[in-house]
Amino acid sequence: MATKEKKPKRLTEKPITHEKDGLSYCFTGIRSELCEIALEKMGARVISGVSSKTTHLVCKDLDGYSQKMRDAEEIGVKLISIDDLQKELGVVEEK
């Protein structure tokens, strides 16, 4: 009988570090549970939509142009690729 692989759980305790305190990340075109957990452990918030409180929009492809990307550009949100975020956080995802 095969055992189910446990998925990482959402962070419910206080952040481990505070290097990302006050920052809010939104994802478009991709989701990365490992990146989301790492961000939360560093004090960042992961949100579902772009708003004036969003500081970073994580994009699958910076050459794409989603509605979230248009909204983010209009209000001056920093765009970052998922690859760059994974490098910054030291997260390696299996493909």
XYZ file of N, CA and C in Angstrom:
285
model
N 0.844 -1.171 0.000
C 0.000 0.000 0.000
C 0.894 1.241 0.000
N 0.644 2.172 -0.931
C 1.447 3.386 -1.049
C 1.069 4.376 0.042
N 2.071 5.044 0.548
C 1.799 6.073 1.557
C 1.696 7.420 0.875
N 0.818 8.238 1.390
C 0.653 9.567 0.834
C 1.804 10.456 1.284
N 2.308 11.245 0.342
C 3.359 12.200 0.670
C 2.713 13.409 1.340
N 3.276 13.819 2.467
C 2.718 14.968 3.165
C 3.114 16.247 2.459
N 2.137 17.112 2.256
C 2.409 18.415 1.666
C 2.792 19.377 2.776
N 3.644 20.368 2.452
C 3.972 21.362 3.473
C 2.714 22.110 3.900
N 2.597 22.391 5.165
C 1.428 23.097 5.668
C 1.686 24.593 5.704
N 0.608 25.351 5.661
C 0.705 26.801 5.755
C 1.258 27.150 7.123
N 2.020 28.201 7.159
C 2.627 28.636 8.411
C 1.553 29.229 9.316
N 1.476 28.738 10.530
C 0.486 29.257 11.461
C 1.144 29.922 12.663
N 2.431 29.671 12.870
C 3.098 30.302 13.996
C 3.760 31.604 13.548
N 4.410 32.274 14.471
C 5.071 33.538 14.164
C 6.235 33.309 13.202
N 6.588 34.325 12.414
C 7.717 34.193 11.492
C 9.003 33.840 12.228
N 9.867 33.094 11.540
C 11.154 32.710 12.105
C 12.134 33.874 12.010
N 12.112 34.575 10.883
C 12.936 35.772 10.714
C 12.006 36.917 10.332
N 12.547 38.089 10.307
C 11.710 39.253 9.977
C 12.264 40.033 8.796
N 13.082 39.374 7.963
C 13.705 40.087 6.861
C 12.720 40.528 5.785
N 11.533 39.971 5.764
C 10.527 40.360 4.768
C 9.300 41.004 5.424
N 9.437 41.426 6.670
C 8.320 42.097 7.348
C 7.827 43.281 6.525
N 6.512 43.415 6.440
C 5.920 44.547 5.742
C 5.787 44.354 4.245
N 6.287 43.237 3.717
C 6.190 42.986 2.281
C 5.031 42.045 1.992
N 4.376 42.269 0.853
C 3.249 41.433 0.427
C 3.509 40.928 -0.979
N 3.417 39.610 -1.144
C 3.686 38.969 -2.426
C 2.403 38.369 -2.990
N 2.216 38.573 -4.289
C 1.100 37.988 -5.019
C 1.704 37.185 -6.176
N 1.082 36.082 -6.560
C 1.579 35.241 -7.643
C 0.638 35.324 -8.838
N 1.207 35.278 -10.058
C 0.400 35.231 -11.269
C 0.994 34.224 -12.244
N 0.152 33.347 -12.765
C 0.580 32.351 -13.732
C 1.257 31.138 -13.124
N 1.479 31.149 -11.826
C 2.170 30.048 -11.156
C 1.904 30.126 -9.659
N 1.908 28.992 -9.019
C 1.836 28.937 -7.552
C 3.005 28.097 -7.079
N 3.601 28.498 -5.988
C 4.689 27.730 -5.393
C 4.472 27.690 -3.895
N 3.945 26.571 -3.438
C 3.662 26.449 -2.014
C 4.945 26.573 -1.195
N 6.055 26.033 -1.718
C 7.322 26.128 -0.988
C 7.783 27.577 -0.860
N 7.660 28.363 -1.932
C 8.023 29.782 -1.869
C 7.095 30.533 -0.919
N 5.810 30.226 -0.977
C 4.852 30.902 -0.101
C 5.183 30.645 1.360
N 5.502 29.397 1.695
C 5.836 29.059 3.077
C 7.125 29.762 3.491
N 8.131 29.755 2.594
C 9.396 30.428 2.900
C 9.180 31.919 3.130
N 8.362 32.549 2.295
C 8.077 33.979 2.457
C 7.401 34.252 3.799
N 6.418 33.424 4.136
C 5.710 33.611 5.399
C 6.647 33.416 6.595
N 7.575 32.465 6.482
C 8.535 32.245 7.566
C 9.474 33.432 7.740
N 9.596 34.244 6.683
C 10.443 35.439 6.743
C 9.643 36.687 7.091
N 8.357 36.512 7.361
C 7.534 37.634 7.795
C 6.695 38.286 6.721
N 6.799 37.826 5.474
C 6.003 38.409 4.386
C 4.585 37.858 4.414
N 3.693 38.579 3.752
C 2.319 38.098 3.566
C 2.176 37.641 2.124
N 1.450 36.568 1.900
C 1.137 36.100 0.551
C -0.342 36.383 0.330
N -0.632 37.165 -0.696
C -2.005 37.593 -0.953
C -2.444 37.117 -2.332
N -3.752 37.112 -2.569
C -4.269 36.545 -3.812
C -4.463 37.566 -4.921
N -4.536 38.838 -4.579
C -4.780 39.844 -5.605
C -3.889 41.056 -5.454
N -3.715 41.771 -6.565
C -2.899 42.981 -6.576
C -3.719 44.144 -6.025
N -3.116 44.849 -5.081
C -3.756 46.033 -4.512
C -2.665 47.025 -4.134
N -3.067 48.121 -3.561
C -2.083 49.127 -3.137
C -1.175 48.597 -2.030
N -1.562 47.506 -1.385
C -0.737 46.912 -0.323
C 0.265 45.886 -0.854
N 0.175 45.547 -2.144
C 1.074 44.568 -2.747
C 2.423 45.222 -3.010
N 3.510 44.556 -2.600
C 4.846 45.092 -2.865
C 5.549 44.352 -3.992
N 5.221 43.058 -4.194
C 5.867 42.248 -5.227
C 4.836 41.360 -5.928
N 4.971 41.269 -7.256
C 4.163 40.335 -8.028
C 5.109 39.306 -8.631
N 4.924 38.049 -8.256
C 5.768 36.952 -8.737
C 5.120 36.385 -9.995
N 5.870 36.408 -11.099
C 5.331 36.028 -12.400
C 5.999 34.765 -12.937
N 5.221 33.943 -13.587
C 5.779 32.767 -14.249
C 6.711 33.221 -15.364
N 6.291 34.247 -16.093
C 7.055 34.744 -17.230
C 6.945 36.268 -17.257
N 8.066 36.954 -17.110
C 8.036 38.417 -17.105
C 7.666 38.996 -18.469
N 7.765 38.171 -19.523
C 7.379 38.635 -20.860
C 5.883 38.496 -21.104
N 5.190 37.783 -20.217
C 3.745 37.638 -20.336
C 3.063 38.948 -19.961
N 1.754 38.957 -20.077
C 1.048 40.186 -19.716
C -0.352 39.848 -19.215
N -0.435 39.468 -17.959
C -1.717 39.133 -17.349
C -2.381 40.401 -16.808
N -3.627 40.274 -16.426
C -4.332 41.413 -15.825
C -3.645 41.831 -14.530
N -3.170 40.860 -13.751
C -2.453 41.194 -12.517
C -1.191 41.991 -12.836
N -0.492 41.633 -13.913
C 0.712 42.369 -14.296
C 0.375 43.802 -14.707
N -0.697 43.964 -15.451
C -1.128 45.316 -15.854
C -1.471 46.155 -14.620
N -2.240 45.549 -13.703
C -2.627 46.263 -12.487
C -1.398 46.628 -11.659
N -0.458 45.690 -11.547
C 0.749 45.923 -10.757
C 1.578 47.062 -11.348
N 1.743 47.074 -12.658
C 2.517 48.129 -13.302
C 1.883 49.494 -13.084
N 0.556 49.543 -13.120
C -0.158 50.812 -12.940
C 0.094 51.428 -11.567
N 0.267 50.581 -10.544
C 0.432 51.121 -9.191
C 1.873 51.002 -8.675
N 2.795 50.603 -9.562
C 4.208 50.605 -9.203
C 4.692 49.420 -8.382
N 4.028 48.275 -8.513
C 4.438 47.059 -7.800
C 5.636 46.446 -8.530
N 6.619 45.982 -7.775
C 7.803 45.355 -8.357
C 7.446 43.975 -8.904
N 7.850 43.696 -10.163
C 7.639 42.392 -10.780
C 8.905 41.566 -10.616
N 8.747 40.291 -10.255
C 9.872 39.387 -10.082
C 9.493 38.034 -10.667
N 10.444 37.383 -11.337
C 10.151 36.065 -11.910
C 10.194 35.015 -10.807
N 9.483 33.926 -11.032
C 9.479 32.830 -10.062
C 10.886 32.263 -9.917
N 11.639 32.203 -11.013
C 13.015 31.689 -10.950
C 13.889 32.555 -10.047
N 13.763 33.875 -10.187
C 14.553 34.782 -9.349
C 14.153 34.674 -7.880
N 12.850 34.534 -7.627
C 12.395 34.398 -6.242
C 12.922 33.099 -5.639
N 12.873 32.004 -6.398
C 13.374 30.730 -5.893
C 14.865 30.819 -5.565
N 15.634 31.494 -6.412
C 17.063 31.681 -6.140
C 17.266 32.513 -4.883
N 16.511 33.594 -4.768
C 16.618 34.480 -3.603
C 16.305 33.751 -2.307
N 15.305 32.886 -2.344
C 14.870 32.165 -1.147
C 15.631 30.859 -0.927
N 16.357 30.403 -1.943
C 17.050 29.123 -1.834
C 16.097 27.942 -1.917
N 15.005 28.118 -2.649
C 13.990 27.064 -2.784
C 14.237 26.312 -4.085
N 14.280 24.997 -3.994
C 14.439 24.146 -5.172
C 13.173 23.311 -5.281
N 12.509 23.411 -6.427
C 11.276 22.661 -6.644
C 11.528 21.569 -7.664
N 10.986 20.393 -7.412
C 11.103 19.297 -8.358
C 10.188 19.580 -9.539
N 10.676 19.242 -10.730
C 9.872 19.484 -11.933
C 9.422 18.193 -12.527
